[in-house]
Amino acid sequence: MRKLKLFALPYILWMVVFTVLPMFLIVYYAFTNAPGNSAPTLEHFFKAIDPMYMKILLRSIWIAFLCTALCLLLGYPVAFLLARARNGAVWSLFFILPMWMNFLLRTYAWMSILENTGILNSLFVAMGLGQMELLYNENAVILGMVYNFLPFMILPIYTNLQKQDVSLLEAAQDLGCNGWRVFTRVTLPLSMPGVVSGITMVFMPAVTTFAISRLLSGGKFMLFGDIIEQQYLSTGNWNVGSMLSLIMLAIILLSMGLMGRFGSDTKDGGGML
Amino acid sequence: MRRNHKALHLISRLYMVAVLVFLYAPILVMMVLSFNEGKSRGNFTGFSLKWYGELFQNAEIMQALSNTLIIAVISSLVATVVGTFAAYGISQMNRRSQGLVMNISYLPVINPDIVTGVSLMLLFIFMRMNLGFATMLISHIVFNIPYVILSVMPRIKQMDRHLLEAAMDLGLPPLRAFLKVVLPDIMPGVISGMIMAFTLSIDDFVISFFTTSGVQNLSIYIYSSARRGIEPTVYAIMTLMFVTVVSLLLLINRKSLGRTVAKRTRI
């Protein structure tokens, strides 16, 4: 059995160079005046917790939360129906397919649907509803995010549901559970690992995306990603940029920790089988 | 009771269709606009193929397209092989080192793309590598591997771990035992991991943006041309790519459809 562990060796070497070392560099830049001066300093931290930045951070988290909740609400039924469908594997492809188009372009296409002279508004006008302000606001950004990240929620839940042991469901039914109870007592708890990885895959990109928000909000409001990008590419302050990246990462790790606990609880629960 | 069932069936059908409409509306818009004679993205003025003609004469787009495809193919293949073996190796570790390795593996997933991009940029500069094609390729492998592991791991956890032991007890060397016994069982996870890696690579903008300079992929091209106002030539290339993908999938599916039918009848 020991030899089997070696399967992971090439990856672990790779991981040290391309995952651990870059993170170390970020930390290094955040706490020193690198590359010039390697003496430790906290000045970038105090610059980074400026109330203006924190307000933007809170807004980013709130929008990402809404987006994740919507993806879960929309995506779980899709995954469930796919897993129960006769040709679920084939149908699931149709839900992944849109990801094969560039997300910037898909987002841009939404602009032509939502804009004042766009398709939806032409429809509304034709129906006598009048023109509505659909683009360049928070709702447009959330819509764009849900659109872009929905497949990331569907796929892991579907993979999990599809692998579930049908005999467990039958056993629950034989023991007198109705359809709804089978779902809430068996299917749903067993699918938690899929749900957790779905939430992970949606929340993380949603909380930091800057391209989607920039296109759909028309640059009207900034998200946290915008500030980090700004520090690196326009302001040119890599040290503050690194500190802001660390703050973002800390918050994400915190929520991950919560979710990880949630995930492993259900795993232990499933272990009684 | 039966009527109830039928209603439920109908509602689920409608729901799936609604979600599909939501997912495909922008793509449809893009396809229609690629045949639009005018440049406007709001309304359709007339049918024309001129954007397709211009597409193939545009060296910049062609170069960006080939960069995108080459990087997506290489990075997803490398990530799938490395990630699948890694996932199995990790599953054989004790609880503590497994937790450690998995947590580090999650980093590129939970890391905001910007942070991954920026940190890799710092690394390449630290290693005195010139930002370009190679650095972009490496970066794509970096962010692809964890998604393969994430997709394969649940399959490994769900499979019977005694199978491999049995195969090895019967004299198969570890690698062959893995390929013969484990791989077929986890194949759906491996394939969905590879598909995900490929799509992520094609879709990536942020990490590529930070880890290359001068060399463009399609995302970077679109982003930089968005400032000038998107050209319908880009819609045209996306339409072509989409049609290619759909026909490929249809081809593959005819085969897998046959296989599912065969499996069903055997049961």
Coordinates of C-alpha atoms in Angstrom, one line a residue:
Chain A
M1 CA 0.0 0.0 0.0
R2 CA 2.9 2.3 0.7
K3 CA 3.9 2.4 -3.0
L4 CA 0.5 3.7 -4.0
K5 CA 1.2 6.9 -2.1
L6 CA 4.0 7.6 -4.6
F7 CA 1.3 8.2 -7.3
A8 CA 1.0 11.6 -5.7
L9 CA 4.7 12.4 -5.6
P10 CA 5.0 14.3 -9.0
Y11 CA 2.0 16.3 -8.1
I12 CA 3.3 17.1 -4.6
L13 CA 6.6 18.4 -6.0
W14 CA 4.7 20.5 -8.5
M15 CA 2.4 21.8 -5.8
V16 CA 5.4 23.0 -3.7
V17 CA 6.8 25.0 -6.5
F18 CA 3.7 26.4 -8.2
T19 CA 1.2 26.6 -5.3
V20 CA 3.2 27.0 -2.1
L21 CA 6.0 29.2 -3.3
P22 CA 3.8 31.8 -5.0
M23 CA 1.7 32.1 -1.9
F24 CA 4.9 32.6 0.1
L25 CA 5.8 35.4 -2.2
I26 CA 2.5 37.1 -1.7
V27 CA 2.9 37.0 2.1
Y28 CA 6.5 38.3 1.7
Y29 CA 5.3 41.2 -0.4
A30 CA 2.4 41.9 2.0
F31 CA 4.6 42.3 5.0
T32 CA 7.8 43.9 3.6
N33 CA 8.6 46.6 1.2
A34 CA 9.8 44.0 -1.4
P35 CA 11.5 43.9 -3.7
G36 CA 13.6 46.8 -2.4
N37 CA 13.5 46.2 1.4
S38 CA 13.0 43.0 3.2
A39 CA 12.5 44.4 6.7
P40 CA 9.0 43.4 8.1
T41 CA 6.4 46.1 8.2
L42 CA 2.7 46.4 8.9
E43 CA 2.1 49.7 6.9
H44 CA 0.4 47.9 4.0
F45 CA -2.1 46.3 6.4
F46 CA -3.1 49.7 7.8
K47 CA -3.5 51.0 4.2
A48 CA -5.6 47.9 3.3
I49 CA -8.2 48.2 6.1
D50 CA -9.2 51.6 4.9
P51 CA -13.0 51.9 5.4
M52 CA -13.5 52.5 1.7
Y53 CA -11.9 49.2 0.9
M54 CA -13.8 47.4 3.6
K55 CA -17.1 48.7 2.3
I56 CA -16.3 47.3 -1.1
L57 CA -15.3 44.0 0.4
L58 CA -18.6 43.6 2.2
R59 CA -20.5 44.4 -1.0
S60 CA -18.6 41.8 -2.8
I61 CA -19.3 39.2 -0.2
W62 CA -23.0 40.0 -0.2
I63 CA -23.3 39.8 -4.0
A64 CA -21.4 36.5 -4.1
F65 CA -23.7 35.1 -1.4
L66 CA -26.8 36.0 -3.3
C67 CA -25.3 34.5 -6.4
T68 CA -24.4 31.2 -4.7
A69 CA -27.9 30.9 -3.1
L70 CA -29.5 31.5 -6.4
C71 CA -27.3 28.9 -8.2
L72 CA -28.1 26.3 -5.5
L73 CA -31.8 27.0 -5.7
L74 CA -31.7 26.8 -9.5
G75 CA -29.1 24.1 -9.8
Y76 CA -30.1 21.4 -7.3
P77 CA -33.4 20.6 -9.0
V78 CA -31.6 20.5 -12.3
A79 CA -28.9 18.1 -11.0
F80 CA -31.7 16.0 -9.3
L81 CA -33.8 15.7 -12.4
L82 CA -30.7 14.9 -14.5
A83 CA -29.7 12.1 -12.2
R84 CA -33.2 10.6 -12.4
A85 CA -33.5 11.1 -16.1
R86 CA -33.1 8.2 -18.4
N87 CA -30.4 9.8 -20.5
G88 CA -29.1 12.1 -17.7
A89 CA -25.5 11.8 -18.9
V90 CA -26.4 13.0 -22.3
W91 CA -28.6 15.8 -21.0
S92 CA -26.0 16.9 -18.5
L93 CA -23.8 17.8 -21.5
F94 CA -26.3 20.5 -22.5
F95 CA -25.8 22.2 -19.2
I96 CA -22.0 22.2 -19.5
L97 CA -22.0 23.2 -23.1
P98 CA -22.4 26.9 -22.6
M99 CA -19.1 26.9 -20.6
W100 CA -17.4 26.1 -23.9
M101 CA -18.0 29.7 -24.9
N102 CA -15.8 32.4 -23.6
F103 CA -17.4 33.9 -20.5
L104 CA -16.5 37.5 -21.4
L105 CA -18.3 37.0 -24.6
R106 CA -21.3 35.4 -23.0
T107 CA -21.4 38.3 -20.6
Y108 CA -21.2 40.7 -23.4
A109 CA -24.1 38.9 -25.1
W110 CA -26.2 39.5 -22.0
M111 CA -25.5 43.2 -22.5
S112 CA -27.2 43.0 -25.9
I113 CA -30.2 41.3 -24.3
L114 CA -30.5 43.7 -21.4
E115 CA -29.5 47.1 -22.7
N116 CA -32.0 49.9 -23.3
T117 CA -32.3 49.2 -27.0
G118 CA -31.7 45.5 -26.5
I119 CA -33.9 42.5 -27.2
L120 CA -35.8 42.4 -23.9
N121 CA -36.6 46.0 -23.9
S122 CA -37.7 45.9 -27.5
L123 CA -40.1 43.1 -26.4
F124 CA -41.3 45.1 -23.4
V125 CA -42.0 48.1 -25.5
A126 CA -43.8 46.0 -28.1
M127 CA -45.9 44.6 -25.2
G128 CA -46.6 48.1 -24.1
L129 CA -44.7 47.8 -20.8
G130 CA -42.3 50.5 -21.6
Q131 CA -38.5 50.6 -21.4
M132 CA -36.9 49.3 -18.2
E133 CA -33.4 50.0 -16.8
L134 CA -32.1 46.4 -16.9
L135 CA -28.4 46.9 -17.4
Y136 CA -25.7 48.7 -15.4
N137 CA -27.1 47.8 -12.0
E138 CA -26.6 45.3 -9.2
N139 CA -29.2 42.9 -10.6
A140 CA -27.5 42.7 -13.9
V141 CA -24.2 41.8 -12.2
I142 CA -25.9 39.1 -10.2
L143 CA -27.7 37.7 -13.2
G144 CA -24.4 37.6 -15.1
M145 CA -22.7 35.8 -12.3
V146 CA -25.5 33.2 -11.9
Y147 CA -25.4 32.7 -15.6
N148 CA -21.7 32.1 -15.6
F149 CA -21.4 30.0 -12.5
L150 CA -24.6 27.8 -12.6
P151 CA -22.9 24.9 -14.4
F152 CA -20.3 24.8 -11.6
M153 CA -23.2 24.1 -9.1
I154 CA -25.0 21.6 -11.3
L155 CA -22.0 19.4 -12.2
P156 CA -20.7 18.3 -8.8
I157 CA -24.2 17.7 -7.4
Y158 CA -25.2 15.7 -10.4
T159 CA -22.0 13.6 -10.2
N160 CA -22.8 12.9 -6.6
L161 CA -26.5 12.1 -7.1
Q162 CA -25.9 9.9 -10.0
K163 CA -23.4 7.8 -8.0
Q164 CA -25.9 7.3 -5.2
D165 CA -26.9 3.8 -4.4
V166 CA -30.5 3.3 -5.6
S167 CA -31.0 0.4 -3.2
L168 CA -30.8 2.9 -0.3
L169 CA -33.7 4.8 -1.7
E170 CA -35.7 1.6 -2.3
A171 CA -34.9 0.6 1.3
A172 CA -36.2 3.9 2.6
Q173 CA -39.3 3.5 0.5
D174 CA -39.9 -0.1 1.7
L175 CA -39.6 1.1 5.2
G176 CA -42.5 3.4 4.6
C177 CA -41.0 6.8 3.6
N178 CA -42.9 8.8 1.0
G179 CA -41.1 10.5 -1.8
W180 CA -40.5 13.7 0.0
R181 CA -39.2 12.0 3.1
V182 CA -36.8 9.8 1.0
F183 CA -35.5 13.0 -0.4
T184 CA -35.0 14.9 2.8
R185 CA -33.8 11.9 4.9
V186 CA -31.7 10.0 2.3
T187 CA -31.0 11.8 -1.0
L188 CA -30.3 15.2 0.4
P189 CA -27.9 14.3 3.3
L190 CA -26.0 11.9 1.0
S191 CA -25.6 14.6 -1.6
M192 CA -24.1 17.1 0.8
P193 CA -20.5 16.6 -0.4
G194 CA -21.6 17.5 -3.9
V195 CA -23.5 20.5 -2.6
V196 CA -20.5 21.7 -0.6
S197 CA -18.2 21.4 -3.6
G198 CA -20.8 23.1 -5.7
I199 CA -21.0 26.0 -3.2
T200 CA -17.2 26.2 -3.2
M201 CA -17.0 26.3 -6.9
V202 CA -19.5 29.1 -7.2
F203 CA -18.8 31.3 -4.2
M204 CA -15.1 31.5 -4.8
P205 CA -15.1 32.9 -8.3
A206 CA -18.2 35.0 -7.6
V207 CA -16.7 36.8 -4.7
T208 CA -13.8 38.1 -6.7
T209 CA -14.8 38.4 -10.3
F210 CA -14.0 41.7 -11.8
A211 CA -14.6 41.3 -15.5
I212 CA -18.3 40.3 -15.2
S213 CA -19.0 43.2 -12.8
R214 CA -17.1 45.6 -14.9
L215 CA -19.0 44.8 -18.0
L216 CA -22.5 44.5 -16.5
S217 CA -22.2 47.4 -14.1
G218 CA -20.6 49.6 -16.7
G219 CA -17.8 50.3 -14.2
K220 CA -20.5 52.0 -12.0
F221 CA -19.4 50.2 -8.8
M222 CA -16.3 48.4 -7.8
L223 CA -15.9 45.0 -6.3
F224 CA -13.0 43.7 -4.3
G225 CA -11.4 42.2 -7.4
D226 CA -11.3 45.6 -9.0
I227 CA -9.2 47.1 -6.2
I228 CA -6.7 44.3 -6.2
E229 CA -6.3 44.5 -10.0
Q230 CA -5.9 48.2 -9.7
Q231 CA -3.2 47.9 -7.1
Y232 CA -1.2 45.7 -9.4
L233 CA -1.8 47.1 -12.8
S234 CA -2.6 50.8 -12.5
T235 CA -1.4 52.0 -9.0
G236 CA 1.6 49.7 -9.2
N237 CA 1.6 49.1 -5.5
W238 CA 2.3 45.4 -5.3
N239 CA 2.7 45.4 -1.5
V240 CA -0.8 46.8 -0.8
G241 CA -2.2 44.6 -3.5
S242 CA -0.6 41.5 -1.9
M243 CA -2.1 42.6 1.5
L244 CA -5.5 43.0 0.0
S245 CA -5.2 39.6 -1.6
L246 CA -4.3 38.1 1.8
I247 CA -7.4 39.7 3.4
M248 CA -9.6 38.2 0.7
L249 CA -7.9 34.8 1.1
A250 CA -8.3 34.9 4.9
I251 CA -12.1 35.5 4.6
I252 CA -12.4 32.8 2.0
L253 CA -10.5 30.3 4.1
L254 CA -12.7 31.1 7.0
S255 CA -15.9 30.4 5.1
M256 CA -14.2 27.3 3.7
G257 CA -13.4 26.1 7.2
L258 CA -17.0 26.4 8.1
M259 CA -18.1 24.6 5.0
G260 CA -15.4 21.9 5.5
R261 CA -16.8 21.1 8.9
F262 CA -20.3 21.0 7.5
G263 CA -19.0 18.6 4.8
S264 CA -17.2 16.2 7.1
D265 CA -20.1 16.1 9.5
T266 CA -22.3 14.6 6.8
K267 CA -19.5 12.3 5.8
D268 CA -19.3 10.9 9.3
G269 CA -23.1 10.6 9.2
G270 CA -22.9 8.6 6.1
G271 CA -20.2 6.4 7.7
M272 CA -22.7 4.6 9.8
L273 CA -23.6 2.7 6.7
Chain B
M1 CA -52.2 9.5 -8.3
R2 CA -51.2 8.9 -11.9
R3 CA -52.4 12.3 -12.9
N4 CA -50.4 13.8 -10.1
H5 CA -47.3 12.0 -11.4
K6 CA -47.9 13.3 -14.9
A7 CA -48.2 16.9 -13.7
L8 CA -45.0 16.5 -11.7
H9 CA -43.3 15.1 -14.8
L10 CA -44.5 18.0 -16.9
I11 CA -43.4 20.6 -14.4
S12 CA -39.9 19.1 -14.2
R13 CA -39.7 19.1 -18.0
L14 CA -40.8 22.7 -18.1
Y15 CA -38.3 23.6 -15.5
M16 CA -35.4 22.0 -17.4
V17 CA -36.4 23.7 -20.6
A18 CA -36.6 27.1 -18.7
V19 CA -33.1 26.7 -17.4
L20 CA -31.8 25.6 -20.8
V21 CA -33.4 28.7 -22.4
F22 CA -31.7 30.9 -19.7
L23 CA -28.3 29.2 -20.5
Y24 CA -28.6 29.4 -24.3
A25 CA -30.2 32.8 -24.8
P26 CA -26.9 34.7 -25.0
I27 CA -25.4 32.1 -27.2
L28 CA -28.3 32.3 -29.6
V29 CA -28.0 36.1 -29.6
M30 CA -24.3 35.8 -30.4
M31 CA -24.9 33.4 -33.3
V32 CA -27.6 35.7 -34.8
L33 CA -25.4 38.7 -34.5
S34 CA -22.5 37.0 -36.2
F35 CA -24.6 36.9 -39.3
N36 CA -25.7 40.5 -38.9
E37 CA -24.7 42.8 -41.7
G38 CA -24.3 45.9 -39.4
K39 CA -22.0 46.3 -36.5
S40 CA -24.7 47.0 -33.9
R41 CA -25.2 44.5 -31.1
G42 CA -28.8 45.8 -30.5
N43 CA -30.6 45.0 -33.7
F44 CA -30.4 42.9 -36.8
T45 CA -30.1 44.8 -40.0
G46 CA -29.6 42.1 -42.6
F47 CA -28.0 38.7 -43.3
S48 CA -24.3 38.6 -44.2
L49 CA -21.3 36.4 -44.0
K50 CA -18.8 39.2 -44.2
W51 CA -17.6 38.7 -40.6
Y52 CA -16.7 35.1 -41.3
G53 CA -14.6 36.3 -44.3
E54 CA -12.8 38.9 -42.2
L55 CA -12.2 36.4 -39.4
F56 CA -9.8 34.3 -41.4
Q57 CA -7.9 37.3 -42.6
N58 CA -7.4 38.5 -39.1
A59 CA -4.0 37.2 -38.0
E60 CA -4.3 38.5 -34.5
I61 CA -7.5 36.5 -33.8
M62 CA -6.1 33.4 -35.6
Q63 CA -3.0 33.5 -33.4
A64 CA -5.1 34.0 -30.2
L65 CA -7.4 31.1 -31.2
S66 CA -4.5 28.7 -31.7
N67 CA -2.9 29.8 -28.4
T68 CA -6.1 29.2 -26.6
L69 CA -6.7 25.7 -28.1
I70 CA -3.1 24.5 -27.7
I71 CA -3.0 25.6 -24.1
A72 CA -6.4 24.1 -23.4
V73 CA -5.5 20.7 -24.9
I74 CA -2.0 20.4 -23.3
S75 CA -3.0 21.8 -19.9
S76 CA -6.1 19.6 -19.5
L77 CA -4.3 16.4 -20.6
V78 CA -1.4 17.0 -18.3
A79 CA -3.7 18.0 -15.4
T80 CA -5.9 14.9 -15.9
V81 CA -3.0 12.5 -15.8
V82 CA -1.2 14.1 -12.9
G83 CA -4.4 14.9 -11.1
T84 CA -5.9 11.4 -11.3
F85 CA -2.7 9.7 -10.1
A86 CA -2.4 12.4 -7.4
A87 CA -6.0 11.9 -6.2
Y88 CA -5.4 8.1 -5.8
G89 CA -2.0 8.6 -4.1
I90 CA -3.5 11.2 -1.7
S91 CA -6.4 8.8 -0.9
Q92 CA -3.8 6.2 0.3
M93 CA -2.2 8.6 2.7
N94 CA -3.0 8.8 6.4
R95 CA -5.6 11.2 7.5
R96 CA -3.3 14.0 8.6
S97 CA -1.1 14.2 5.5
Q98 CA -4.2 13.7 3.3
G99 CA -5.8 16.7 5.0
L100 CA -2.6 18.8 4.5
V101 CA -2.2 18.0 0.9
M102 CA -5.8 18.4 0.1
N103 CA -5.9 21.8 1.8
I104 CA -2.9 23.0 -0.2
S105 CA -4.5 21.6 -3.3
Y106 CA -7.6 23.6 -2.7
L107 CA -5.6 26.8 -2.8
P108 CA -5.8 27.4 -6.5
V109 CA -9.5 26.6 -6.3
I110 CA -10.4 28.8 -3.4
N111 CA -7.8 31.4 -4.3
P112 CA -9.5 34.2 -6.2
D113 CA -8.3 34.0 -9.8
I114 CA -6.7 37.3 -9.3
V115 CA -4.6 36.1 -6.4
T116 CA -3.5 33.0 -8.3
G117 CA -2.6 35.1 -11.3
V118 CA -0.8 37.7 -9.3
S119 CA 1.1 35.2 -7.2
L120 CA 2.2 33.2 -10.3
M121 CA 3.3 36.5 -11.8
L122 CA 5.4 37.2 -8.8
L123 CA 6.8 33.6 -9.0
F124 CA 7.8 33.9 -12.7
I125 CA 9.4 37.2 -12.1
F126 CA 11.2 35.8 -9.1
M127 CA 12.4 32.8 -11.2
R128 CA 13.5 35.3 -13.9
M129 CA 11.2 33.7 -16.5
N130 CA 9.9 35.8 -19.4
L131 CA 6.2 36.1 -19.3
G132 CA 4.8 34.5 -22.4
F133 CA 3.4 31.3 -23.8
A134 CA 5.2 29.0 -21.5
T135 CA 4.3 30.8 -18.3
M136 CA 0.6 30.9 -19.4
L137 CA 0.7 27.2 -20.1
I138 CA 2.2 26.4 -16.7
S139 CA -0.4 28.6 -15.0
H140 CA -3.2 26.8 -16.7
I141 CA -1.9 23.4 -15.5
V142 CA -1.6 24.9 -12.0
F143 CA -5.2 25.8 -11.8
N144 CA -6.5 22.8 -13.7
I145 CA -5.0 20.0 -11.6
P146 CA -7.1 20.7 -8.4
Y147 CA -10.3 20.6 -10.4
V148 CA -9.4 17.1 -11.7
I149 CA -8.6 16.0 -8.2
L150 CA -11.9 17.5 -6.9
S151 CA -13.8 15.6 -9.5
V152 CA -12.0 12.3 -9.2
M153 CA -11.7 12.2 -5.4
P154 CA -15.4 11.6 -4.6
R155 CA -15.4 8.6 -7.0
I156 CA -12.3 7.1 -5.3
K157 CA -14.0 7.6 -1.9
Q158 CA -17.1 5.9 -3.0
M159 CA -15.4 2.9 -4.5
D160 CA -14.5 -0.4 -2.8
R161 CA -11.0 -0.1 -1.6
H162 CA -10.6 -3.8 -1.3
L163 CA -10.7 -4.3 -5.0
L164 CA -7.3 -2.9 -5.6
E165 CA -5.8 -4.9 -2.7
A166 CA -7.3 -8.0 -4.1
A167 CA -5.8 -7.3 -7.5
M168 CA -2.4 -6.7 -6.0
D169 CA -2.7 -9.8 -3.8
L170 CA -3.3 -11.7 -7.1
G171 CA 0.1 -10.4 -8.3
L172 CA -0.6 -7.3 -10.4
P173 CA 2.0 -4.6 -9.9
P174 CA 0.5 -1.3 -8.4
L175 CA 0.5 0.6 -11.7
R176 CA -1.2 -2.1 -13.7
A177 CA -3.6 -2.8 -10.8
F178 CA -4.5 0.9 -10.8
L179 CA -5.1 1.0 -14.5
K180 CA -7.1 -2.2 -14.6
V181 CA -9.1 -2.0 -11.5
V182 CA -9.3 1.6 -10.2
L183 CA -9.3 3.6 -13.4
P184 CA -12.4 2.0 -15.0
D185 CA -14.4 2.6 -11.8
I186 CA -13.4 6.2 -11.4
M187 CA -13.6 7.0 -15.2
P188 CA -16.7 9.2 -15.1
G189 CA -14.9 11.4 -12.5
V190 CA -11.8 11.5 -14.6
I191 CA -13.6 12.5 -17.7
S192 CA -15.7 15.1 -16.1
G193 CA -12.5 16.4 -14.5
M194 CA -10.9 16.6 -17.9
I195 CA -13.9 18.3 -19.5
M196 CA -14.0 20.8 -16.7
A197 CA -10.2 21.5 -17.0
F198 CA -10.5 22.0 -20.7
T199 CA -13.5 24.4 -20.3
L200 CA -11.8 26.3 -17.5
S201 CA -8.7 26.7 -19.6
I202 CA -10.6 28.0 -22.6
D203 CA -12.6 30.3 -20.4
D204 CA -9.8 31.7 -18.4
F205 CA -9.1 35.3 -18.6
V206 CA -7.8 36.6 -15.3
I207 CA -4.9 34.2 -14.6
S208 CA -3.8 34.4 -18.2
F209 CA -4.0 38.1 -18.1
F210 CA -1.5 38.3 -15.3
T211 CA 0.9 35.6 -16.4
T212 CA 1.6 36.5 -19.9
S213 CA 2.6 39.6 -21.8
G214 CA 2.5 40.0 -25.5
V215 CA 1.1 36.5 -26.1
Q216 CA -2.7 36.6 -26.3
N217 CA -5.4 34.0 -25.9
L218 CA -8.9 34.7 -27.0
S219 CA -10.1 36.1 -23.7
I220 CA -7.3 38.6 -23.6
Y221 CA -8.0 39.5 -27.2
I222 CA -11.7 40.0 -26.4
Y223 CA -10.9 42.0 -23.3
S224 CA -8.6 44.3 -25.0
S225 CA -10.8 44.7 -28.1
A226 CA -13.8 45.3 -25.8
R227 CA -12.4 48.7 -25.1
R228 CA -12.5 49.5 -28.8
G229 CA -16.0 47.9 -29.1
I230 CA -16.4 44.2 -29.8
E231 CA -16.1 43.3 -33.5
P232 CA -18.7 40.8 -34.9
T233 CA -15.7 38.8 -36.1
V234 CA -15.4 37.6 -32.5
Y235 CA -19.1 36.5 -32.5
A236 CA -18.3 34.6 -35.7
I237 CA -15.4 32.7 -34.3
M238 CA -17.4 31.8 -31.2
T239 CA -20.2 30.6 -33.4
L240 CA -17.8 28.4 -35.3
M241 CA -16.3 27.0 -32.1
F242 CA -19.7 26.3 -30.6
V243 CA -20.9 24.5 -33.7
T244 CA -17.7 22.4 -33.7
V245 CA -18.1 21.5 -30.1
V246 CA -21.8 20.5 -30.5
S247 CA -21.0 18.3 -33.5
L248 CA -18.1 16.7 -31.6
L249 CA -20.4 16.0 -28.7
L250 CA -23.1 14.6 -30.9
L251 CA -20.6 12.2 -32.4
I252 CA -19.3 11.0 -29.1
N253 CA -22.8 10.7 -27.7
R254 CA -24.1 8.5 -30.5
K255 CA -21.4 6.0 -29.3
S256 CA -22.2 6.5 -25.6
L257 CA -25.9 6.3 -26.3
G258 CA -25.4 2.9 -27.9
R259 CA -23.4 1.8 -24.8
T260 CA -26.0 2.9 -22.3
V261 CA -28.7 1.0 -24.3
A262 CA -26.4 -2.1 -24.4
K263 CA -25.8 -1.9 -20.6
R264 CA -29.5 -1.5 -19.9
T265 CA -30.5 -4.5 -21.9
R266 CA -27.8 -6.6 -20.2
I267 CA -29.2 -5.8 -16.8

